[in-house]
mmCIF file of C-alpha atoms in Angstrom:
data_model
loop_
_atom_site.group_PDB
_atom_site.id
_atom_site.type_symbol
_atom_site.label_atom_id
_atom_site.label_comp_id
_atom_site.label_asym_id
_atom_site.label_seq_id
_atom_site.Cartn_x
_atom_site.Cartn_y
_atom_site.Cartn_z
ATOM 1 C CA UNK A 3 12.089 -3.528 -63.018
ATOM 2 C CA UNK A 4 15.589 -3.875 -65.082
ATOM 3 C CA UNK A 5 16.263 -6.181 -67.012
ATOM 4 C CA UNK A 6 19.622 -6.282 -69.680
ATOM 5 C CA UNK A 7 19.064 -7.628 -73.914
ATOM 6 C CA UNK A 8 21.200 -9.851 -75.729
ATOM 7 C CA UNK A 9 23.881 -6.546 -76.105
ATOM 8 C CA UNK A 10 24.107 -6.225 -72.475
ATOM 9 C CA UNK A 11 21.694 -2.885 -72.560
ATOM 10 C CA UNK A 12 19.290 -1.998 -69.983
ATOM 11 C CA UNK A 13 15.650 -1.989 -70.607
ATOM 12 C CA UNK A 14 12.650 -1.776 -68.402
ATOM 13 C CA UNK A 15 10.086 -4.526 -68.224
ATOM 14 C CA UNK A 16 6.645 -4.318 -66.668
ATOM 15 C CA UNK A 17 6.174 -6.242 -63.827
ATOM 16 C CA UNK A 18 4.298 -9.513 -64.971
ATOM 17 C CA UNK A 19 0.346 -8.888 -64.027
ATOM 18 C CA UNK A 20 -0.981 -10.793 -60.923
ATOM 19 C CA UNK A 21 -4.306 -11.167 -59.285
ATOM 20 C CA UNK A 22 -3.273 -9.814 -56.232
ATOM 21 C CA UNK A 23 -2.816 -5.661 -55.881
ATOM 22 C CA UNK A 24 0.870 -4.972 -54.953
ATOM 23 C CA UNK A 25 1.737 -4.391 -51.526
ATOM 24 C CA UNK A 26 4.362 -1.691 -50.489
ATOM 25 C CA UNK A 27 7.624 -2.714 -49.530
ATOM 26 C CA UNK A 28 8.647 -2.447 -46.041
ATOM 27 C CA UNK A 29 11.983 -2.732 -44.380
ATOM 28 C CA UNK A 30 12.841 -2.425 -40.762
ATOM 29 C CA UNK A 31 16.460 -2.283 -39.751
ATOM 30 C CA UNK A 32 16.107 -2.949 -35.877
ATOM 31 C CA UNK A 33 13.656 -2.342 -33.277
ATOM 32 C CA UNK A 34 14.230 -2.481 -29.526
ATOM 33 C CA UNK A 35 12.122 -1.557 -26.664
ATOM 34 C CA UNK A 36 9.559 -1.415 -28.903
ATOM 35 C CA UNK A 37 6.669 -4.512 -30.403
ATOM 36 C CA UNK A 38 5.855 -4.497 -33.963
ATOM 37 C CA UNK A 39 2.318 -6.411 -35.255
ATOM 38 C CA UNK A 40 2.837 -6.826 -38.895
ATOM 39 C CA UNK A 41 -0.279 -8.097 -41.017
ATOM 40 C CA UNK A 42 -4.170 -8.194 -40.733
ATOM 41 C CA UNK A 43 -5.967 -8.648 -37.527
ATOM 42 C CA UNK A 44 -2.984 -9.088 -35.031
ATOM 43 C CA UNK A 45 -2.420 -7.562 -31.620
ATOM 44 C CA UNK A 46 0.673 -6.808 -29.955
ATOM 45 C CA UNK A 47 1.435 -6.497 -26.511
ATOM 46 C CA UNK A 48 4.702 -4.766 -25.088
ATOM 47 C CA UNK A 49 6.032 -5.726 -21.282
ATOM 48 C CA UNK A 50 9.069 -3.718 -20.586
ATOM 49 C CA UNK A 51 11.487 -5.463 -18.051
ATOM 50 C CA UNK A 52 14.157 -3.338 -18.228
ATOM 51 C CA UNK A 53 15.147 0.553 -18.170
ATOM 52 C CA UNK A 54 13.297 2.792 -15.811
ATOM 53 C CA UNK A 55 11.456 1.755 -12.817
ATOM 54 C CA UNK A 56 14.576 -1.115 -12.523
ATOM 55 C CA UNK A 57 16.179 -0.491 -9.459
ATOM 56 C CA UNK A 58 19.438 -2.700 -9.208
ATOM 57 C CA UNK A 59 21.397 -1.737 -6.483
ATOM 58 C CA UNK A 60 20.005 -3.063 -3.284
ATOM 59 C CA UNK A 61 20.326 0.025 -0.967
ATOM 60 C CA UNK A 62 18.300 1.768 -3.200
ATOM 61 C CA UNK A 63 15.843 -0.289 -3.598
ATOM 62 C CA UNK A 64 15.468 -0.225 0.590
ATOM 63 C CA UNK A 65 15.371 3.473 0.283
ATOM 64 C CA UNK A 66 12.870 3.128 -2.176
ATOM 65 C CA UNK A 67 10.722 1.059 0.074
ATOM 66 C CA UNK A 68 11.189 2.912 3.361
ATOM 67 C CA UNK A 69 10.476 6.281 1.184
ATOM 68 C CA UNK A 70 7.111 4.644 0.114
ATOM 69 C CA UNK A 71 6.765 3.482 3.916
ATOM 70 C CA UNK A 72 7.173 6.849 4.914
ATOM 71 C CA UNK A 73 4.845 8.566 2.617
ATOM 72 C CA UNK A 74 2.203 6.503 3.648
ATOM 73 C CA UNK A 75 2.670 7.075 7.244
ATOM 74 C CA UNK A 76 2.596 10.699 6.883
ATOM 75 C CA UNK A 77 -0.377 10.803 5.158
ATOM 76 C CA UNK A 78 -2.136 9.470 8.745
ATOM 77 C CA UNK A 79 -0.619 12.716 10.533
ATOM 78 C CA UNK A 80 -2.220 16.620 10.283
ATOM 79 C CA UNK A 81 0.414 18.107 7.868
ATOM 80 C CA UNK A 82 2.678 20.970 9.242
ATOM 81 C CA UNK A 83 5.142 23.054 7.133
ATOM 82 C CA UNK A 84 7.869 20.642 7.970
ATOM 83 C CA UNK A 85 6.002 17.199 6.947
ATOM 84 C CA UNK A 86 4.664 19.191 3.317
ATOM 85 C CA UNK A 87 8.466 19.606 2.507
ATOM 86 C CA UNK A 88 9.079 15.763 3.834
ATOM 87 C CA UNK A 89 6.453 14.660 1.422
ATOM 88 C CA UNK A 90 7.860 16.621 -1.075
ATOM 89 C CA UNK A 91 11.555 15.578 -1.035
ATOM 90 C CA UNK A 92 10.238 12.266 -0.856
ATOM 91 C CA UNK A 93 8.116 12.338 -3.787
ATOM 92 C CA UNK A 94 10.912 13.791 -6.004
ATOM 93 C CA UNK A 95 13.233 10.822 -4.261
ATOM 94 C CA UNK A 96 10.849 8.587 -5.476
ATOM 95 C CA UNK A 97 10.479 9.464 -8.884
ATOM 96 C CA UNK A 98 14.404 9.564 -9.477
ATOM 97 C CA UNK A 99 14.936 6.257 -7.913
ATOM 98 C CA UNK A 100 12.311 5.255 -10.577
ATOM 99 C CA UNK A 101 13.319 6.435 -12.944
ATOM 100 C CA UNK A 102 16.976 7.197 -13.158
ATOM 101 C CA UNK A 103 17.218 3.960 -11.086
ATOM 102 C CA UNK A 104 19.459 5.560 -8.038
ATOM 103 C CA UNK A 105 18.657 9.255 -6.025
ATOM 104 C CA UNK A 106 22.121 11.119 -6.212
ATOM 105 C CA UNK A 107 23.749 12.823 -3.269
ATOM 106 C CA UNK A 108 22.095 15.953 -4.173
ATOM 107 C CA UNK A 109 18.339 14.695 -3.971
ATOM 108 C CA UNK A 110 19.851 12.303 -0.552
ATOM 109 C CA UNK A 111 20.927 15.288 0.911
ATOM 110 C CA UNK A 112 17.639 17.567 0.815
ATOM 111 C CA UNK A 113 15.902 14.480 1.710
ATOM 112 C CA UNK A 114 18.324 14.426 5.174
ATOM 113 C CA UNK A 115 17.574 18.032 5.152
ATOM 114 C CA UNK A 116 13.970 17.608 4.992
ATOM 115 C CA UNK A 117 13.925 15.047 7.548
ATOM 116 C CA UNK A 118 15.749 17.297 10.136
ATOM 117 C CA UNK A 119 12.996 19.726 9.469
ATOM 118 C CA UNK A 120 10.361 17.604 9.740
ATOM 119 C CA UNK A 121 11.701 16.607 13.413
ATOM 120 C CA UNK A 122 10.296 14.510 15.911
ATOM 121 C CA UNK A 123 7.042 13.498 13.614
ATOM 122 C CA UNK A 124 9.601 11.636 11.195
ATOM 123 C CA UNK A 125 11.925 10.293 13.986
ATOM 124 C CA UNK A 126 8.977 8.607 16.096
ATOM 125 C CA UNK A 127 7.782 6.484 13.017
ATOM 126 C CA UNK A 128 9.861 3.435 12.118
ATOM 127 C CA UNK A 129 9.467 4.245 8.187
ATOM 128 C CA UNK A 130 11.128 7.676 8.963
ATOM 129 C CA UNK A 131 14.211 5.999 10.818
ATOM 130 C CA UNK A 132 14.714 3.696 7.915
ATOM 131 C CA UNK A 133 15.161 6.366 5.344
ATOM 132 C CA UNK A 134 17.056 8.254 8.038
ATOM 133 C CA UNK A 135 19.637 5.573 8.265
ATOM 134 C CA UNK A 136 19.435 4.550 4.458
ATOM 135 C CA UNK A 137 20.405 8.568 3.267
ATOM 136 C CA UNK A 138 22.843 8.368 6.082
ATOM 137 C CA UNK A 139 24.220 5.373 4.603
ATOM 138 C CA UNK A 140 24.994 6.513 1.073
ATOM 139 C CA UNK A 141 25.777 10.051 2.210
ATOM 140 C CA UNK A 142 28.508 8.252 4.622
ATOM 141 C CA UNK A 143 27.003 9.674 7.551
#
């Protein structure tokens, strides 16, 4: 610690003695998307609401579903060439929806693509004509 005399000079003093050990100093500027437990015997618990895995725009959130849909039909069918690649467009379709929040036009268009190839198996199940018309939707087609 400083501390100034009678002339104005610095000088150090010593702390004045206390029972209880010092603790270090901490100092947190901000924090977000984060939970901080400070002290002895606490627990923190985090919910995120917000970021990835929000889907706010409402077409993509109905792709979203019907892609999940979809998915889970297929996996009732024996898998061909053309239903492997379906899965796996959707999958990806998924997971960028989740996490970006919206599939682009590039991931939309080999999920059309995919969907062509998978033919008839796709077209005769009411999950596959929802994300048929959903990519034709945003793709404006």
């Amino acid at each position: 610690m400083a501390a100034t005399d009678e002339g104005g000079q610095a000088r150090r003093t010593q702390p004045a003695e206390s029972a209880e050990p010092a603790r270090p100093a901490v100092r947190i500027g901000s924090v977000s998307g984060s939970a901080i437990g400070i002290g002895d015997h606490n627990t923190v618990t985090n919910t995120n609401t917000g970021g990835a895995g929000q889907v706010s725009d409402p077409a993509q959130a109905e792709l979203l579903a019907a892609v999940r849909a979809l998915r889970e039909d297929l996996a009732r069918f024996v898998a061909t060439d053309g239903t492997a690649v379906l899965d796996a467009e959707l999958v990806a379709a998924e997971e960028e929806i989740t996490t970006a929040g919206a599939a682009g036009p590039g991931r939309l268009a080999r999920l059309r693509d995919a969907l062509a190839l998978a033919g008839g198996v796709a077209g005769t199940l009411a999950s596959g004509v929802a994300v048929g018309q959903a990519v034709g939707a945003m793709l404006g087609g």
